[in-house]
Short mmCIF file of C-alpha atoms in Angstrom, two decimals:
data_model
loop_
_atom_site.label_atom_id
_atom_site.label_comp_id
_atom_site.label_asym_id
_atom_site.label_seq_id
_atom_site.Cartn_x
_atom_site.Cartn_y
_atom_site.Cartn_z
CA MET E 1 0.00 0.00 0.00
CA LEU E 2 2.86 2.37 0.93
CA LYS E 3 4.59 1.64 -2.42
CA ARG E 4 1.42 2.49 -4.39
CA THR E 5 0.97 5.70 -2.40
CA ILE E 6 4.54 6.81 -3.16
CA ILE E 7 4.11 6.06 -6.88
CA LEU E 8 0.80 7.94 -6.99
CA ALA E 9 2.24 10.93 -5.14
CA THR E 10 5.26 10.99 -7.45
CA THR E 11 3.01 10.81 -10.53
CA LEU E 12 0.84 13.66 -9.31
CA PHE E 13 3.91 15.77 -8.52
CA LEU E 14 5.39 15.21 -11.99
CA ALA E 15 2.03 15.95 -13.63
CA SER E 16 1.73 19.16 -11.61
CA LEU E 17 5.27 20.15 -12.60
CA PHE E 18 4.51 19.40 -16.25
CA PHE E 19 1.46 21.65 -16.31
CA GLN E 20 3.37 24.41 -14.55
CA LEU E 21 6.09 24.20 -17.17
CA GLU E 22 3.51 24.23 -19.93
CA ALA E 23 1.86 27.31 -18.49
CA ALA E 24 5.10 29.22 -17.97
CA PRO E 25 6.20 31.26 -20.99
CA ASN E 26 9.53 30.26 -22.47
CA LYS E 27 11.07 32.36 -25.18
CA ASN E 28 12.99 29.31 -26.39
CA GLN E 29 9.80 27.36 -27.08
CA PRO E 30 8.79 27.32 -30.76
CA ASN E 31 5.97 29.64 -31.76
CA LEU E 32 3.33 27.07 -32.69
CA SER E 33 0.75 29.69 -33.70
CA LEU E 34 2.77 30.75 -36.76
CA ASP E 35 1.23 29.24 -39.88
CA LEU E 36 1.83 30.77 -43.28
CA THR E 37 -0.65 28.37 -44.88
CA PHE E 38 -3.26 30.12 -42.70
CA LYS E 39 -5.02 26.90 -41.79
CA LYS E 40 -4.63 27.50 -38.05
CA GLU E 41 -7.31 29.72 -36.60
CA GLY E 42 -5.92 33.16 -35.80
CA SER E 43 -2.70 32.77 -37.81
CA ALA E 44 -3.67 35.48 -40.30
CA THR E 45 -4.55 38.00 -37.62
CA LEU E 46 -1.00 37.82 -36.26
CA PHE E 47 -0.24 40.12 -39.21
CA THR E 48 -0.81 43.86 -38.76
CA ALA E 49 -1.94 46.42 -41.34
CA THR E 50 -1.56 50.19 -41.57
CA LYS E 51 -4.34 51.96 -43.50
CA GLY E 52 -6.01 48.60 -43.88
CA THR E 53 -7.48 45.55 -42.17
CA VAL E 54 -6.58 41.89 -41.83
CA ALA E 55 -8.97 38.96 -41.54
CA GLN E 56 -8.77 35.18 -41.80
CA ILE E 57 -11.34 33.82 -44.24
CA ASN E 58 -11.50 30.31 -45.73
CA GLU E 59 -7.97 29.37 -44.65
CA ALA E 60 -6.50 32.49 -46.25
CA LEU E 61 -5.35 35.93 -45.18
CA GLU E 62 -7.60 38.70 -46.50
CA TYR E 63 -5.85 42.08 -46.58
CA THR E 64 -8.03 45.11 -47.39
CA PHE E 65 -6.09 48.29 -48.01
CA GLN E 66 -6.02 51.88 -49.21
CA LYS E 67 -3.18 53.74 -50.90
CA GLY E 68 -0.13 54.00 -48.68
CA SER E 69 -0.98 50.83 -46.75
CA SER E 70 1.37 48.07 -45.61
CA LEU E 71 0.98 44.56 -44.18
CA THR E 72 3.60 43.36 -41.69
CA SER E 73 4.14 39.82 -40.49
CA PRO E 74 4.72 38.81 -36.88
CA SER E 75 8.26 37.92 -35.90
CA PHE E 76 9.34 34.62 -37.39
CA ASP E 77 11.79 34.05 -34.54
CA ASN E 78 11.30 30.65 -32.89
CA SER E 79 9.06 29.31 -35.61
CA ARG E 80 8.76 25.55 -35.26
CA ASN E 81 11.95 23.91 -36.57
CA GLY E 82 12.81 27.22 -38.24
CA ILE E 83 10.52 26.61 -41.22
CA TYR E 84 9.52 30.28 -41.37
CA ASN E 85 12.93 31.80 -40.72
CA PRO E 86 15.10 30.08 -43.33
CA THR E 87 18.55 31.12 -44.50
CA LEU E 88 18.02 33.70 -47.23
CA GLU E 89 21.21 32.85 -49.13
CA ILE E 90 19.61 29.46 -49.81
CA ARG E 91 15.86 30.11 -49.62
CA ASN E 92 16.15 33.12 -51.87
CA THR E 93 12.52 33.32 -53.03
CA MET E 94 9.31 34.07 -51.17
CA PHE E 95 6.65 32.08 -53.00
CA PHE E 96 3.19 33.65 -52.62
CA ILE E 97 -0.03 32.09 -53.81
CA MET E 98 -2.43 35.01 -53.82
CA GLU E 99 -5.38 36.69 -55.49
CA ASN E 100 -5.08 40.39 -56.26
CA ARG E 101 -8.53 41.98 -56.09
CA SER E 102 -7.10 45.46 -56.33
CA SER E 103 -5.88 48.06 -58.79
CA ALA E 104 -2.26 47.72 -57.57
CA LYS E 105 0.19 46.70 -60.28
CA LYS E 106 3.34 46.71 -58.14
CA LEU E 107 4.16 45.36 -54.73
CA LYS E 108 7.11 46.33 -52.55
CA LEU E 109 8.38 43.49 -50.38
CA SER E 110 10.66 44.25 -47.42
CA PHE E 111 12.30 41.87 -44.99
CA ILE E 112 14.27 41.83 -41.76
CA THR E 113 16.91 39.36 -40.66
CA ALA E 114 18.46 38.10 -37.44
CA ASP E 115 21.29 40.59 -37.91
CA ASP E 116 19.26 43.57 -39.17
CA LYS E 117 15.81 43.94 -37.63
CA VAL E 118 14.78 47.32 -39.04
CA TYR E 119 12.67 47.58 -42.20
CA ASP E 120 14.29 49.89 -44.75
CA ASP E 121 14.62 50.38 -48.51
CA LEU E 122 17.92 48.51 -48.70
CA LYS E 123 16.18 45.34 -47.56
CA SER E 124 13.36 45.59 -50.06
CA LYS E 125 12.51 44.93 -53.67
CA THR E 126 9.59 45.94 -55.90
CA PHE E 127 7.81 43.37 -58.06
CA ASN E 128 5.13 43.53 -60.75
CA ILE E 129 1.78 41.94 -59.91
CA GLN E 130 -1.35 41.47 -61.99
CA SER E 131 -4.13 43.89 -61.05
CA ASN E 132 -7.68 42.54 -60.55
CA SER E 133 -6.50 39.01 -61.22
CA PRO E 134 -7.43 35.50 -60.04
CA LYS E 135 -5.32 33.36 -57.73
CA SER E 136 -1.79 33.16 -59.09
CA ALA E 137 1.70 32.04 -58.12
CA TYR E 138 4.25 34.80 -57.49
CA TYR E 139 7.99 34.23 -57.20
CA PHE E 140 9.46 37.11 -55.19
CA ASN E 141 13.12 36.35 -55.83
CA LEU E 142 15.54 38.27 -53.58
CA SER E 143 18.76 36.62 -54.75
CA ASN E 144 20.06 39.83 -56.33
CA ASN E 145 19.52 41.86 -53.16
CA PRO E 146 22.87 41.97 -51.30
CA LYS E 147 21.08 42.35 -47.95
CA ALA E 148 19.22 39.04 -48.33
CA LYS E 149 21.55 37.16 -46.02
CA GLY E 150 21.14 35.28 -42.76
CA ARG E 151 17.98 34.11 -41.05
CA LEU E 152 14.69 35.68 -42.12
CA MET E 153 12.82 37.26 -39.18
CA GLY E 154 9.87 38.96 -40.83
CA LEU E 155 8.40 40.43 -44.00
CA ARG E 156 6.29 43.39 -45.05
CA ILE E 157 4.35 44.00 -48.25
CA GLU E 158 3.24 47.39 -49.58
CA PRO E 159 0.90 47.52 -52.60
CA LEU E 160 1.92 50.58 -54.62
CA ASP E 161 -0.53 53.03 -56.20
CA GLY E 162 -3.66 51.01 -55.67
CA SER E 163 -6.43 49.97 -53.30
CA GLY E 164 -8.65 46.96 -52.77
CA LYS E 165 -7.98 43.45 -51.45
CA ILE E 166 -5.18 40.92 -51.64
CA ILE E 167 -6.02 37.39 -50.52
CA ILE E 168 -2.95 35.33 -49.61
CA ASP E 169 -3.46 31.57 -49.68
CA ARG E 170 0.03 30.60 -48.51
CA ILE E 171 3.63 31.73 -48.31
CA THR E 172 6.58 29.35 -48.61
CA PHE E 173 10.30 29.92 -48.94
CA GLU E 174 11.89 28.32 -51.97
CA GLN E 175 15.33 27.84 -53.46
CA GLU E 176 15.11 29.16 -57.00
CA THR E 177 17.57 29.97 -59.77
CA LYS E 178 19.65 32.99 -58.78
CA LEU E 179 19.11 36.22 -60.65
CA GLU E 180 22.51 37.09 -62.05
CA PRO E 181 24.03 38.65 -65.16
CA PHE E 182 25.46 36.47 -67.92
CA ALA E 183 28.04 37.61 -70.43
CA GLY E 184 26.51 35.77 -73.37
CA GLU E 185 25.11 32.39 -74.33
CA ILE E 186 26.26 28.83 -74.95
CA THR E 187 24.49 27.66 -78.09
CA ALA E 188 25.94 24.13 -78.42
CA CYS E 189 28.14 21.57 -76.68
CA ARG E 190 28.71 18.46 -78.73
CA ALA E 191 31.33 15.75 -78.75
CA SER E 192 33.09 13.53 -81.30
CA ASN E 193 35.15 10.45 -80.54
CA LYS E 194 38.13 12.72 -79.80
CA ASN E 195 37.08 16.25 -78.90
CA ILE E 196 34.32 18.40 -77.42
CA THR E 197 33.06 21.43 -79.37
CA VAL E 198 31.58 24.40 -77.51
CA LYS E 199 29.85 27.21 -79.40
CA GLY E 200 28.53 30.51 -78.12
CA HIS E 201 28.60 34.28 -78.26
CA ILE E 202 29.50 37.20 -75.99
CA THR E 203 27.30 40.28 -75.63
CA PRO E 204 28.93 43.57 -76.66
CA GLU E 205 29.09 45.12 -73.18
CA TYR E 206 31.45 42.36 -72.00
CA GLN E 207 33.72 42.21 -75.02
CA ASN E 208 35.70 45.31 -74.04
CA LYS E 209 35.75 44.60 -70.31
CA PHE E 210 37.31 41.12 -70.51
CA SER E 211 40.20 39.65 -72.47
CA ARG E 212 39.57 35.92 -72.75
CA ILE E 213 37.05 33.07 -72.68
CA ALA E 214 37.70 30.07 -70.44
CA ILE E 215 36.00 26.67 -70.14
CA TYR E 216 36.03 24.90 -66.76
CA GLU E 217 35.06 21.37 -65.79
CA THR E 218 33.11 20.53 -62.65
CA SER E 219 30.30 18.28 -61.36
CA MET E 220 27.10 18.55 -59.38
CA LEU E 221 29.14 17.74 -56.24
CA LEU E 222 30.36 21.36 -56.27
CA LYS E 223 27.39 23.43 -55.10
CA THR E 224 28.86 26.84 -55.91
CA ASP E 225 30.22 28.19 -59.18
CA ASP E 226 33.62 28.92 -57.66
CA ILE E 227 36.03 28.52 -60.57
CA SER E 228 38.98 28.28 -58.18
CA GLN E 229 37.63 24.82 -57.26
CA MET E 230 37.20 23.74 -60.89
CA SER E 231 39.62 22.49 -63.54
CA LYS E 232 40.36 24.85 -66.42
CA LEU E 233 40.18 22.93 -69.69
CA TYR E 234 40.78 25.65 -72.25
CA GLU E 235 41.11 29.39 -72.77
CA THR E 236 41.13 31.61 -75.83
CA PRO E 237 41.10 35.35 -76.59
CA ILE E 238 37.63 36.88 -76.41
CA THR E 239 35.56 37.27 -79.58
CA SER E 240 31.90 38.05 -80.15
CA GLU E 241 31.27 34.57 -81.59
CA PHE E 242 33.39 31.60 -80.56
CA ILE E 243 33.87 27.94 -81.44
CA ILE E 244 36.16 25.93 -79.18
CA THR E 245 37.12 22.51 -80.57
CA LYS E 246 40.23 21.36 -78.70
CA ILE E 247 38.84 19.99 -75.44
CA PRO E 248 39.55 16.23 -75.34
CA ILE E 249 36.57 14.00 -74.57
CA GLN E 250 38.76 11.53 -72.70
CA LYS E 251 39.65 12.20 -69.08
CA GLY E 252 42.19 9.51 -68.35
CA LYS E 253 40.43 6.21 -68.83
CA THR E 254 36.94 7.70 -68.70
CA THR E 255 35.06 10.22 -70.82
CA ARG E 256 33.63 13.63 -69.97
CA LEU E 257 30.09 12.60 -70.92
CA SER E 258 28.95 13.05 -67.33
CA SER E 259 30.93 16.23 -66.63
CA GLN E 260 29.40 19.65 -66.12
CA PHE E 261 31.07 22.61 -67.82
CA LEU E 262 31.12 26.30 -67.02
CA ALA E 263 32.17 28.99 -69.50
CA VAL E 264 33.32 32.39 -68.24
CA VAL E 265 34.91 35.59 -69.49
CA GLU E 266 38.04 36.66 -67.57
CA ASP E 267 40.38 39.63 -67.29
CA ASN E 268 43.95 39.92 -66.04
CA ASN E 269 42.90 41.13 -62.58
CA GLY E 270 41.20 37.93 -61.48
CA ASN E 271 37.67 39.05 -62.37
CA SER E 272 35.26 36.77 -64.19
CA VAL E 273 31.62 36.61 -65.25
CA LYS E 274 29.73 33.49 -66.29
CA ILE E 275 28.76 33.34 -69.95
CA ALA E 276 25.82 31.07 -69.15
CA PRO E 277 24.74 28.49 -66.53
CA ARG E 278 26.53 25.14 -66.36
CA PHE E 279 25.99 22.81 -69.29
CA TYR E 280 26.56 19.21 -70.44
CA ILE E 281 27.44 17.43 -73.67
CA GLU E 282 24.21 17.38 -75.68
CA ASN E 283 24.72 14.42 -78.01
CA TRP E 284 25.33 11.82 -75.32
CA ARG E 285 23.11 9.33 -77.17
CA ASP E 286 25.75 9.09 -79.92
CA PHE E 287 27.93 7.28 -77.37
CA GLU E 288 25.30 5.05 -75.78
CA ASN E 289 23.56 1.96 -77.08
CA ASN E 290 20.28 1.10 -75.41
CA PRO E 291 20.01 -2.69 -75.70
CA TYR E 292 16.45 -2.56 -74.34
CA SER E 293 15.17 0.06 -76.79
CA PHE E 294 11.48 -0.09 -77.65
CA ARG E 295 9.10 2.09 -79.63
CA LEU E 296 5.74 3.48 -78.64
CA PRO E 297 2.84 4.58 -80.86
CA LYS E 298 3.07 8.17 -82.13
CA ARG E 299 -0.15 9.13 -80.33
CA THR E 300 0.61 12.31 -78.32
CA VAL E 301 -1.61 14.20 -75.89
CA SER E 302 -1.16 17.21 -73.63
CA VAL E 303 -2.21 16.98 -69.99
CA LEU E 304 -3.67 20.48 -70.44
CA ASP E 305 -6.40 18.90 -72.58
CA TYR E 306 -7.38 16.76 -69.57
CA GLY E 307 -7.76 19.69 -67.19
CA ALA E 308 -4.25 20.23 -65.86
CA LYS E 309 -3.37 23.84 -65.07
CA GLY E 310 0.39 23.89 -64.55
CA ASP E 311 -0.04 27.05 -62.47
CA GLY E 312 2.17 26.11 -59.52
CA PHE E 313 -0.63 25.58 -56.99
CA THR E 314 -3.53 23.58 -58.48
CA ASP E 315 -3.34 19.84 -57.81
CA ASP E 316 -2.92 18.38 -61.31
CA THR E 317 -2.62 14.75 -60.16
CA ASP E 318 -6.03 13.63 -61.47
CA ALA E 319 -5.63 15.40 -64.81
CA ILE E 320 -2.22 13.85 -65.47
CA GLN E 321 -3.53 10.45 -64.38
CA ALA E 322 -6.52 10.74 -66.71
CA ALA E 323 -4.23 11.45 -69.66
CA ILE E 324 -2.01 8.45 -68.84
CA ASN E 325 -5.01 6.13 -68.40
CA ASP E 326 -6.54 7.26 -71.69
CA VAL E 327 -3.38 6.90 -73.76
CA SER E 328 -2.59 3.48 -72.30
CA ALA E 329 -6.16 2.24 -72.92
CA LYS E 330 -5.87 3.27 -76.58
CA GLY E 331 -2.67 1.27 -77.09
CA GLY E 332 -0.03 3.66 -75.84
CA GLY E 333 1.78 6.84 -76.76
CA HIS E 334 3.16 10.02 -75.27
CA VAL E 335 1.69 12.12 -72.44
CA VAL E 336 3.25 15.58 -72.49
CA LEU E 337 3.66 18.19 -69.78
CA ARG E 338 3.80 21.38 -71.84
CA SER E 339 6.09 24.31 -71.09
CA ASP E 340 5.41 28.04 -71.33
CA ASN E 341 9.05 29.22 -71.66
CA SER E 342 8.74 31.33 -68.50
CA PHE E 343 11.71 31.95 -66.20
CA TYR E 344 10.32 29.75 -63.40
CA GLY E 345 8.78 27.17 -65.72
CA LYS E 346 5.29 25.78 -65.97
CA ARG E 347 4.77 23.85 -62.74
CA TYR E 348 2.41 20.92 -62.37
CA ILE E 349 1.58 20.05 -58.76
CA ALA E 350 1.12 16.33 -58.05
CA THR E 351 1.19 13.77 -55.25
CA ASN E 352 1.24 10.30 -56.83
CA ILE E 353 1.12 9.49 -60.55
CA MET E 354 0.58 5.82 -61.42
CA MET E 355 2.11 5.00 -64.79
CA LYS E 356 0.52 2.51 -67.17
CA SER E 357 1.96 0.21 -69.82
CA ASN E 358 3.12 1.62 -73.16
CA VAL E 359 3.26 5.25 -72.02
CA ASP E 360 5.98 7.89 -72.22
CA LEU E 361 5.56 10.68 -69.66
CA HIS E 362 7.42 13.50 -71.38
CA LEU E 363 8.37 16.76 -69.66
CA GLU E 364 9.18 19.54 -72.09
CA LYS E 365 12.04 21.93 -71.37
CA GLY E 366 10.70 24.34 -68.77
CA ALA E 367 8.00 21.95 -67.52
CA ILE E 368 8.26 20.94 -63.87
CA LEU E 369 6.43 18.15 -62.06
CA TRP E 370 6.44 19.45 -58.47
CA GLN E 371 5.59 17.34 -55.44
CA SER E 372 2.74 18.98 -53.54
CA GLN E 373 3.52 20.66 -50.23
CA ASP E 374 -0.17 20.67 -49.28
CA GLU E 375 -1.15 17.68 -47.16
CA GLY E 376 -4.76 18.15 -48.26
CA ASN E 377 -3.89 17.17 -51.83
CA TYR E 378 -2.81 13.64 -50.89
CA LYS E 379 -5.36 10.84 -51.27
CA TYR E 380 -3.77 9.12 -48.27
CA LYS E 381 -2.51 10.54 -45.00
CA PRO E 382 1.14 11.27 -45.72
CA ALA E 383 3.75 10.61 -43.07
CA TYR E 384 6.19 13.35 -42.13
CA GLY E 385 9.78 12.79 -41.15
CA HIS E 386 12.31 10.13 -41.98
CA GLU E 387 11.33 7.13 -39.88
CA GLY E 388 8.34 4.86 -40.05
CA VAL E 389 8.25 2.22 -37.33
CA ILE E 390 7.30 -1.42 -37.89
CA PRO E 391 8.44 -3.61 -34.97
CA GLY E 392 10.96 -6.23 -36.03
CA ILE E 393 11.48 -4.74 -39.50
CA ASN E 394 14.61 -2.81 -40.51
CA TRP E 395 14.79 0.23 -42.79
CA THR E 396 11.16 1.24 -42.37
CA HIS E 397 11.73 4.73 -43.74
CA ASN E 398 8.56 6.65 -44.52
CA MET E 399 9.60 7.00 -48.16
CA HIS E 400 9.30 3.19 -48.45
CA VAL E 401 6.53 2.13 -46.08
CA SER E 402 4.27 5.17 -45.68
CA ASN E 403 4.40 7.49 -48.69
CA LEU E 404 3.93 6.68 -52.36
CA PRO E 405 6.39 7.69 -55.10
CA LEU E 406 5.69 10.85 -57.06
CA ILE E 407 5.85 8.77 -60.26
CA GLN E 408 5.01 5.14 -59.55
CA CYS E 409 5.10 2.05 -61.76
CA LYS E 410 3.81 -1.35 -60.69
CA GLU E 411 3.78 -4.61 -62.67
CA ILE E 412 3.61 -2.97 -66.11
CA GLU E 413 5.85 -2.86 -69.18
CA ASN E 414 7.21 -0.46 -71.80
CA VAL E 415 7.48 2.71 -69.74
CA LYS E 416 9.37 5.92 -70.49
CA ILE E 417 9.95 9.02 -68.41
CA THR E 418 11.71 11.58 -70.55
CA GLY E 419 12.84 15.20 -70.40
CA PRO E 420 14.42 17.71 -70.63
CA GLY E 421 11.99 18.94 -67.98
CA LYS E 422 12.37 18.66 -64.22
CA ILE E 423 10.97 16.52 -61.42
CA ARG E 424 11.09 18.52 -58.21
CA SER E 425 10.57 17.39 -54.63
CA ALA E 426 9.07 19.36 -51.76
CA ASP E 427 11.99 20.30 -49.53
CA VAL E 428 10.93 22.74 -46.83
CA GLU E 429 13.88 24.01 -44.78
CA SER E 430 13.47 22.49 -41.33
CA THR E 431 15.92 21.88 -38.49
CA ASP E 432 14.94 19.83 -35.45
CA GLU E 433 17.41 20.77 -32.72
CA GLN E 434 16.74 17.60 -30.70
CA PHE E 435 18.87 15.72 -33.23
CA ALA E 436 22.62 16.31 -33.36
CA GLU E 437 24.40 17.93 -36.29
CA GLY E 438 25.00 15.21 -38.88
CA ASP E 439 22.03 13.08 -37.77
CA TYR E 440 20.02 12.22 -40.90
CA ARG E 441 16.75 12.93 -39.04
CA ARG E 442 17.73 16.50 -38.14
CA TYR E 443 16.18 18.05 -41.27
CA CYS E 444 13.23 15.72 -41.82
CA ASN E 445 10.38 16.47 -39.44
CA ASP E 446 8.45 18.80 -41.73
CA ARG E 447 9.03 16.95 -44.99
CA ILE E 448 6.83 14.46 -46.78
CA HIS E 449 9.53 12.14 -48.10
CA VAL E 450 8.62 10.56 -51.43
CA ILE E 451 10.76 8.84 -54.03
CA PRO E 452 10.59 10.85 -57.28
CA ILE E 453 10.60 7.71 -59.46
CA GLY E 454 9.70 4.35 -57.91
CA MET E 455 9.13 1.10 -59.82
CA TRP E 456 8.15 -2.44 -58.83
CA LYS E 457 8.28 -5.44 -61.19
CA VAL E 458 8.39 -3.37 -64.39
CA LYS E 459 9.80 -4.65 -67.67
CA ASN E 460 11.38 -2.41 -70.34
CA ILE E 461 12.15 1.00 -68.86
CA GLU E 462 13.77 4.17 -70.16
CA VAL E 463 14.43 7.21 -67.97
CA SER E 464 16.32 9.88 -69.88
CA ASP E 465 17.09 13.61 -70.00
CA VAL E 466 15.07 14.49 -66.89
CA GLU E 467 16.54 16.59 -64.10
CA LEU E 468 15.76 15.67 -60.50
CA VAL E 469 15.71 18.80 -58.35
CA ARG E 470 16.39 18.73 -54.58
CA THR E 471 15.19 15.19 -54.04
CA ASN E 472 14.28 14.69 -50.39
CA ASN E 473 15.55 11.07 -50.24
CA TYR E 474 16.69 8.33 -52.62
CA HIS E 475 16.30 9.65 -56.16
CA THR E 476 15.01 6.47 -57.83
CA ALA E 477 14.03 2.94 -56.85
CA PHE E 478 13.83 -0.05 -59.20
CA TYR E 479 12.78 -3.25 -57.41
CA GLY E 480 12.36 -6.52 -59.29
CA CYS E 481 12.60 -4.71 -62.63
CA GLU E 482 14.01 -5.93 -65.96
CA ASN E 483 15.65 -4.13 -68.87
CA ILE E 484 16.39 -0.69 -67.40
CA PHE E 485 18.06 2.09 -69.39
CA ILE E 486 18.92 5.35 -67.61
CA GLY E 487 20.58 8.11 -69.61
CA ASN E 488 21.55 11.72 -68.84
#
């Protein structure tokens, strides 16, 4: 009896202590009320408006304003796992999904950081927005603002020369292509059995500032374009048009077919400017023989004809699936994700696409299949984090046992996934401090891990020319498959 009394008293004491700790404010506790998807009640009204009002309506922030108004966020300090105060050098773009029911055609976006907590013009940038327009995706890219460094601590928007309403559906922080000047263009990179030929041109403003053109070799392992960490392959005096033909294709006993190249203009003072982004050898197929090659019918359809939007926020899963099902049922062919040649690409949001036999899923250049970040789009309850737990079973990662691949193939044949478009994972920046630096679970808690391409018992496969962008786990999985060709 005495033992039970002691246990009960100890339990009550610990429970009392727990509730006291819960009730006591702690500035180190994460701010759980912050929610930039505005699904949590009251999350929108944490924002404040001058010459305007803020309300939360239908899981969105409704901002009504007059001329001269501004909308300021709460502090993002101590957001859960840091998902709302990312590192701006990496998460260089504030991605807004919003509806502009106003006459404003420009929007000024300002930000504060952990090291500079005062809003000013230096930490701001003005963007064009569509007046009186429906819900749209906006990429507010700050990569060319020198003050966009360190941890984000807050943001402010100011519609310029207009009045009305802006309805913000969500705000996320994305890693997008940096805005930077280029000195020209690379128009071709092709190889023969002996040499690589690079063609391009230099714009006039750089021809007098620099003295030579240089070609460097690197790989995707080098995250930055620091030429001091690359190998210089060739240099030549600068000209407006250039053709470089003396780069050997052999690199010791291997070829340079998998190398990345960077072309720059240089001067004698150590200055350089990139001519264009990194590039590869284009005609890689001239050096590869696919022993499992197969042909599909010429039938070609666009997913846009089946209701897909490609607008960066609409869930296009069902539309893409309908196109695949239809083409396969008619004997096979090509299902195309069209591009629009925009800077950020035409983005198709999806959760799980189930491929069918005799279908090529083709992503045009500039088309992006983007894993949805919205849990509500998934037809199953997705699991967050790295680990799933099944007692007695090893390697029960959520990507294998809980979540479905973005593109999935199961017990079918004659399947192609082709580019040059991109397959992009959802990769929210998240750091769980309870895990040590270097622990693979440290960055996982807020991610829905899915395998971009996952196949099971599939025969005759080609995956070629696609680019996988920021995969949040293993890039591909081929289990029990036969006759697999993967190129470029």
